[in-house]
Tab-separated table of C-alpha atoms in Angstrom:
chain	number	residue	atom	x	y	z
G	1	MET	CA	-212.940	-101.635	17.684
G	2	PRO	CA	-215.157	-102.596	14.729
G	3	ASN	CA	-214.831	-106.190	13.518
G	4	THR	CA	-213.334	-105.835	10.067
G	5	THR	CA	-212.098	-108.499	7.673
G	6	LEU	CA	-208.949	-107.611	5.907
G	7	PRO	CA	-208.392	-108.870	2.348
G	8	SER	CA	-205.978	-111.768	2.144
G	9	ALA	CA	-203.359	-112.131	-0.524
G	10	SER	CA	-203.954	-115.898	-0.418
G	11	ILE	CA	-207.592	-115.627	-1.585
G	12	SER	CA	-208.473	-115.266	-5.257
G	13	SER	CA	-211.813	-115.030	-7.007
G	14	ASN	CA	-214.572	-117.576	-6.444
G	15	PHE	CA	-214.503	-121.046	-8.029
G	16	GLN	CA	-215.891	-121.321	-11.546
G	17	ALA	CA	-216.547	-124.653	-13.235
G	18	ARG	CA	-215.477	-125.189	-16.812
G	19	LYS	CA	-218.095	-125.830	-19.483
G	20	PRO	CA	-218.977	-129.455	-20.280
G	21	TYR	CA	-217.523	-130.912	-23.442
G	22	PRO	CA	-219.632	-130.736	-26.600
G	23	PRO	CA	-220.239	-133.972	-28.513
G	24	PRO	CA	-216.910	-135.275	-29.840
G	25	THR	CA	-215.953	-134.410	-33.394
G	26	HIS	CA	-212.962	-134.362	-35.714
G	27	SER	CA	-211.481	-131.004	-36.657
G	28	ASP	CA	-212.793	-131.406	-40.236
G	29	LEU	CA	-216.351	-131.908	-38.886
G	30	GLY	CA	-216.717	-135.038	-41.015
G	31	ALA	CA	-216.801	-133.050	-44.248
G	32	SER	CA	-215.436	-136.007	-46.254
G	33	LEU	CA	-218.027	-138.459	-44.901
G	34	PRO	CA	-221.589	-139.145	-46.082
G	35	LYS	CA	-224.250	-136.964	-44.554
G	36	ASN	CA	-226.806	-138.472	-42.166
G	37	ASN	CA	-229.016	-140.302	-44.651
G	38	ASP	CA	-226.600	-140.695	-47.544
G	39	SER	CA	-224.566	-143.658	-46.317
G	40	TYR	CA	-225.161	-147.122	-47.740
G	41	ASN	CA	-223.510	-150.533	-47.929
G	42	VAL	CA	-221.648	-151.933	-50.922
G	43	HIS	CA	-222.128	-155.642	-51.651
G	44	PHE	CA	-219.256	-157.584	-53.213
G	45	ARG	CA	-220.490	-160.776	-54.850
G	46	HIS	CA	-219.171	-164.130	-56.088
G	47	PRO	CA	-219.908	-164.419	-59.836
G	48	GLY	CA	-220.323	-168.204	-59.728
G	49	TYR	CA	-223.528	-168.214	-57.697
G	50	PRO	CA	-226.987	-166.583	-57.919
G	51	ASP	CA	-227.430	-163.172	-56.333
G	52	THR	CA	-229.713	-164.695	-53.725
G	53	ASN	CA	-226.705	-166.411	-52.148
G	54	ASN	CA	-223.390	-164.967	-53.339
G	55	ILE	CA	-222.328	-162.089	-51.086
G	56	LEU	CA	-218.626	-162.297	-50.226
G	57	LEU	CA	-218.370	-159.079	-48.291
G	58	VAL	CA	-220.376	-156.021	-47.282
G	59	LEU	CA	-218.576	-152.720	-46.672
G	60	PRO	CA	-220.042	-149.344	-45.679
G	61	ALA	CA	-219.648	-146.604	-48.289
G	62	LEU	CA	-217.822	-144.063	-46.128
G	63	ASP	CA	-215.013	-142.774	-48.327
G	64	SER	CA	-216.605	-139.579	-49.658
G	65	SER	CA	-219.410	-137.168	-48.824
G	66	GLU	CA	-221.559	-138.716	-51.579
G	67	GLY	CA	-220.900	-142.250	-50.354
G	68	SER	CA	-218.246	-144.521	-51.886
G	69	ILE	CA	-215.643	-147.153	-51.038
G	70	HIS	CA	-211.885	-147.059	-51.667
G	71	HIS	CA	-211.177	-149.362	-54.613
G	72	GLU	CA	-207.952	-151.016	-53.450
G	73	THR	CA	-209.192	-151.556	-49.902
G	74	ALA	CA	-212.292	-153.326	-51.215
G	75	ARG	CA	-210.396	-155.303	-53.864
G	76	ILE	CA	-207.768	-156.569	-51.413
G	77	ALA	CA	-210.451	-157.528	-48.883
G	78	CYS	CA	-212.201	-159.602	-51.554
G	79	ALA	CA	-208.886	-161.106	-52.671
G	80	ILE	CA	-208.167	-162.314	-49.125
G	81	ILE	CA	-211.510	-164.123	-49.037
G	82	ALA	CA	-210.612	-165.668	-52.418
G	83	ASN	CA	-207.470	-167.225	-50.889
G	84	CYS	CA	-205.192	-164.229	-51.439
G	85	THR	CA	-205.778	-164.007	-55.183
G	86	TRP	CA	-204.200	-160.561	-55.546
G	87	GLU	CA	-204.696	-160.453	-59.319
G	88	GLY	CA	-208.462	-160.588	-58.828
G	89	PHE	CA	-210.532	-157.654	-60.027
G	90	LEU	CA	-213.964	-156.067	-59.712
G	91	THR	CA	-216.680	-155.861	-62.346
G	92	GLU	CA	-220.053	-154.145	-62.398
G	93	THR	CA	-221.857	-157.186	-63.793
G	94	ARG	CA	-221.355	-160.924	-63.444
G	95	LYS	CA	-219.606	-161.314	-66.816
G	96	GLY	CA	-218.598	-157.710	-67.437
G	97	ARG	CA	-215.179	-156.219	-67.995
G	98	ARG	CA	-212.957	-155.222	-65.102
G	99	ILE	CA	-213.672	-151.703	-63.928
G	100	ALA	CA	-211.217	-149.045	-65.101
G	101	ALA	CA	-210.164	-147.863	-61.654
G	102	GLU	CA	-206.876	-146.863	-60.063
G	103	ALA	CA	-205.890	-148.045	-56.594
G	104	ASP	CA	-207.193	-144.861	-54.949
G	105	SER	CA	-210.313	-144.526	-57.084
G	106	LEU	CA	-213.650	-144.473	-55.270
G	107	LEU	CA	-216.411	-146.945	-56.120
G	108	THR	CA	-219.941	-145.564	-56.068
G	109	LEU	CA	-222.237	-148.466	-57.004
G	110	LYS	CA	-223.983	-150.702	-54.475
G	111	ASN	CA	-223.008	-154.014	-56.104
G	112	TYR	CA	-219.789	-155.388	-57.605
G	113	TYR	CA	-218.533	-158.834	-58.557
G	114	PHE	CA	-215.059	-160.109	-57.681
G	115	ARG	CA	-213.545	-162.165	-60.492
G	116	ILE	CA	-210.221	-163.990	-60.630
G	117	LYS	CA	-210.129	-164.807	-64.375
G	118	GLU	CA	-210.644	-162.606	-67.423
G	119	ASP	CA	-212.829	-165.304	-68.987
G	120	PRO	CA	-216.000	-165.303	-66.864
G	121	ASP	CA	-216.615	-168.969	-67.739
G	122	ASP	CA	-213.150	-170.093	-66.569
G	123	ASP	CA	-213.403	-171.420	-62.983
G	124	PRO	CA	-216.421	-169.255	-62.078
G	125	LYS	CA	-216.989	-171.118	-58.781
G	126	TYR	CA	-213.578	-170.392	-57.305
G	127	PRO	CA	-213.127	-171.484	-53.649
G	128	ILE	CA	-213.210	-169.035	-50.764
G	129	ILE	CA	-211.872	-169.020	-47.199
G	130	PRO	CA	-214.842	-169.567	-44.855
G	131	SER	CA	-213.240	-168.263	-41.653
G	132	PHE	CA	-210.077	-166.791	-40.180
G	133	ALA	CA	-209.193	-170.193	-38.707
G	134	HIS	CA	-208.980	-171.559	-42.278
G	135	PHE	CA	-206.830	-168.669	-43.510
G	136	GLN	CA	-203.212	-169.539	-44.324
G	137	PHE	CA	-200.920	-166.539	-44.176
G	138	PRO	CA	-199.383	-165.698	-47.594
G	139	HIS	CA	-195.693	-165.723	-46.646
G	140	ASP	CA	-193.591	-163.717	-49.142
G	141	ASN	CA	-196.783	-162.873	-50.995
G	142	LEU	CA	-198.295	-159.710	-49.549
G	143	PRO	CA	-200.451	-157.505	-51.776
G	144	PRO	CA	-198.181	-155.264	-53.877
G	145	CYS	CA	-199.662	-152.095	-52.382
G	146	TRP	CA	-198.769	-153.279	-48.863
G	147	LYS	CA	-195.116	-153.704	-49.916
G	148	SER	CA	-194.808	-150.256	-51.485
G	149	ASP	CA	-191.968	-148.072	-50.211
G	150	ILE	CA	-194.394	-145.264	-49.336
G	151	PHE	CA	-195.983	-147.538	-46.718
G	152	ARG	CA	-192.716	-148.898	-45.337
G	153	ILE	CA	-192.628	-148.871	-41.529
G	154	PRO	CA	-189.169	-147.998	-40.141
G	155	ARG	CA	-187.386	-150.253	-37.671
G	156	SER	CA	-186.033	-149.131	-34.301
G	157	ASP	CA	-182.864	-150.210	-32.497
G	158	ILE	CA	-183.349	-148.127	-29.362
G	159	LEU	CA	-186.182	-149.958	-27.614
G	160	PRO	CA	-185.770	-151.286	-24.049
G	161	ARG	CA	-184.424	-154.839	-24.079
G	162	GLN	CA	-185.639	-156.263	-20.775
G	163	SER	CA	-189.072	-154.725	-20.362
G	164	GLY	CA	-192.659	-155.874	-20.565
G	165	LEU	CA	-194.758	-155.230	-23.655
G	166	THR	CA	-196.546	-152.167	-22.260
G	167	GLU	CA	-193.284	-150.546	-21.141
G	168	ILE	CA	-191.774	-151.087	-24.588
G	169	LEU	CA	-194.796	-149.548	-26.318
G	170	LEU	CA	-194.865	-146.575	-23.937
G	171	SER	CA	-191.234	-145.925	-24.802
G	172	ARG	CA	-191.669	-146.474	-28.541
G	173	ASP	CA	-195.119	-145.020	-29.306
G	174	VAL	CA	-195.524	-142.604	-26.350
G	175	SER	CA	-199.170	-141.904	-27.244
G	176	CYS	CA	-202.204	-143.567	-28.806
G	177	ARG	CA	-201.439	-144.220	-32.489
G	178	VAL	CA	-204.927	-143.041	-33.466
G	179	THR	CA	-205.800	-140.119	-31.182
G	180	SER	CA	-202.352	-139.049	-29.887
G	181	HIS	CA	-203.662	-139.117	-26.297
G	182	THR	CA	-201.059	-140.046	-23.705
G	183	GLU	CA	-203.401	-140.927	-20.822
G	184	GLY	CA	-205.506	-144.084	-20.660
G	185	THR	CA	-203.423	-145.977	-23.211
G	186	GLU	CA	-202.632	-149.678	-23.285
G	187	ALA	CA	-200.957	-152.332	-25.400
G	188	ALA	CA	-203.175	-153.474	-28.271
G	189	HIS	CA	-202.246	-156.725	-30.010
G	190	LEU	CA	-202.594	-156.600	-33.801
G	191	ILE	CA	-203.054	-160.370	-33.973
G	192	PRO	CA	-204.902	-161.005	-30.694
G	193	ARG	CA	-203.877	-163.432	-27.987
G	194	SER	CA	-207.041	-165.416	-28.670
G	195	GLU	CA	-205.551	-166.342	-32.064
G	196	GLU	CA	-202.316	-167.815	-30.665
G	197	PRO	CA	-203.028	-171.277	-32.176
G	198	TRP	CA	-203.392	-169.652	-35.612
G	199	PHE	CA	-200.341	-167.460	-34.937
G	200	SER	CA	-198.197	-170.486	-34.095
G	201	SER	CA	-199.462	-172.791	-36.844
G	202	ASN	CA	-198.786	-170.080	-39.435
G	203	MET	CA	-195.298	-169.441	-37.997
G	204	MET	CA	-195.967	-165.741	-37.543
G	205	PHE	CA	-193.108	-165.583	-35.032
G	206	GLN	CA	-190.769	-164.940	-37.979
G	207	TYR	CA	-192.194	-161.410	-38.232
G	208	THR	CA	-191.566	-160.659	-34.555
G	209	SER	CA	-188.505	-160.410	-32.342
G	210	ARG	CA	-189.370	-163.564	-30.378
G	211	PRO	CA	-188.121	-167.084	-31.233
G	212	ALA	CA	-190.634	-169.800	-32.004
G	213	THR	CA	-189.993	-171.570	-28.697
G	214	MET	CA	-191.151	-168.641	-26.541
G	215	THR	CA	-194.423	-168.806	-24.638
G	216	ASP	CA	-197.073	-166.134	-25.301
G	217	PRO	CA	-195.839	-165.662	-28.888
G	218	THR	CA	-198.231	-162.796	-29.643
G	219	ASP	CA	-196.786	-160.671	-26.800
G	220	ASP	CA	-194.272	-158.928	-29.026
G	221	ALA	CA	-193.832	-155.226	-29.746
G	222	ARG	CA	-193.858	-155.844	-33.501
G	223	ASN	CA	-197.361	-157.285	-33.066
G	224	ALA	CA	-198.717	-154.410	-30.986
G	225	ILE	CA	-199.301	-150.676	-30.884
G	226	LEU	CA	-200.322	-148.259	-28.157
G	227	LEU	CA	-204.027	-147.381	-28.237
G	228	ARG	CA	-206.354	-145.469	-25.953
G	229	SER	CA	-208.441	-148.016	-24.065
G	230	ASP	CA	-211.736	-147.242	-25.853
G	231	ILE	CA	-210.055	-147.414	-29.270
G	232	HIS	CA	-208.507	-150.714	-28.202
G	233	THR	CA	-211.970	-152.043	-27.367
G	234	VAL	CA	-213.502	-151.271	-30.774
G	235	PHE	CA	-210.324	-152.494	-32.492
G	236	ASP	CA	-210.663	-155.851	-30.730
G	237	GLN	CA	-214.325	-155.896	-31.782
G	238	LYS	CA	-213.062	-155.816	-35.405
G	239	ARG	CA	-214.920	-152.586	-36.085
G	240	LEU	CA	-211.864	-150.765	-37.443
G	241	VAL	CA	-208.461	-151.618	-38.892
G	242	ALA	CA	-205.358	-149.911	-40.282
G	243	VAL	CA	-204.968	-149.958	-44.076
G	244	PRO	CA	-202.773	-148.199	-46.655
G	245	LYS	CA	-204.602	-145.504	-48.648
G	246	GLY	CA	-203.177	-142.669	-50.691
G	247	SER	CA	-199.713	-142.317	-49.184
G	248	SER	CA	-200.529	-143.031	-45.523
G	249	TRP	CA	-201.627	-145.686	-43.081
G	250	VAL	CA	-205.156	-144.714	-42.086
G	251	VAL	CA	-208.021	-145.991	-39.954
G	252	HIS	CA	-210.723	-147.783	-41.921
G	253	VAL	CA	-214.039	-148.307	-40.128
G	254	PHE	CA	-215.838	-151.532	-41.056
G	255	ALA	CA	-218.721	-151.239	-38.588
G	256	PRO	CA	-219.720	-147.616	-37.859
G	257	GLY	CA	-222.649	-148.542	-35.603
G	258	LEU	CA	-226.047	-146.900	-35.287
G	259	THR	CA	-224.785	-143.479	-34.187
G	260	GLY	CA	-222.064	-143.199	-36.814
G	261	GLU	CA	-219.793	-141.653	-34.194
G	262	LEU	CA	-216.964	-144.086	-34.863
G	263	ALA	CA	-216.787	-143.137	-38.542
G	264	LYS	CA	-217.170	-139.411	-37.867
G	265	LEU	CA	-214.269	-139.443	-35.447
G	266	TYR	CA	-211.840	-141.921	-36.984
G	267	HIS	CA	-212.623	-143.097	-40.531
G	268	ASN	CA	-209.726	-142.289	-42.905
G	269	VAL	CA	-207.827	-140.510	-40.126
G	270	THR	CA	-204.076	-140.816	-40.671
G	271	LEU	CA	-202.360	-142.837	-37.964
G	272	GLN	CA	-199.680	-141.342	-35.789
G	273	PRO	CA	-196.269	-142.479	-37.118
G	274	LEU	CA	-195.726	-146.223	-36.771
G	275	MET	CA	-192.333	-147.533	-35.699
G	276	ASP	CA	-191.000	-151.104	-35.683
G	277	VAL	CA	-194.405	-152.681	-36.348
G	278	SER	CA	-194.656	-155.756	-38.555
G	279	VAL	CA	-196.705	-155.007	-41.659
G	280	GLU	CA	-197.489	-158.733	-41.793
G	281	CYS	CA	-199.315	-158.401	-38.466
G	282	LEU	CA	-201.345	-155.405	-39.596
């Protein structure tokens, strides 16, 4: 009899590999970000010192396709450096008038001055906070925009009681609060463990669910969110933060890097819903 091979119902077509991924991108293709050579830095200056030595803060202009910076984000950042002087304001010149800008207006110049008094000659050399270690948390004195009802973060009463931090966050957040990925996530401390001395000396425990006498005070669900591991890494590198803009909590990129990939993927992206997170820790 001839040697014949009968078709088998258990054999399908031959293996075919899937295509490799293209370079990562956001669904909007970065349409709201500056084009390749249009980005620049904005310098925020202290009016009491010469321009050769008065830069308080430098922020990348990433908030529009033409290049700009969100007014309230920049103003609050400067106010923190000026010892939480929330009434401070920006001017275009050293002794000029405050700029006529709303909270969500976009600033387009490359230099601004941060003043704390209407009279430019009244206390022009105001003190600043030189480092995070010197920063004293402003209890009961958050910036007004951070206390707005539209940015209120709801509490939760259904979290596991006797679980570790990661288990609590997996139950509460389920997925990365930036990318919505469920795999490769981990607990990301908002105020890092390395700052436990600052955390304790500023009595930040009052914004968590842990009493002051507990060890590892930063290991609290109200001081943490679930992030994909790579997002966690750049978050710990202080390259991005969460800030209120418009009517949402969004990612703000402080250090986009040479490739710009971080900004293209995440800058101004609305966070996944936050639950039972302390706004004081953000």
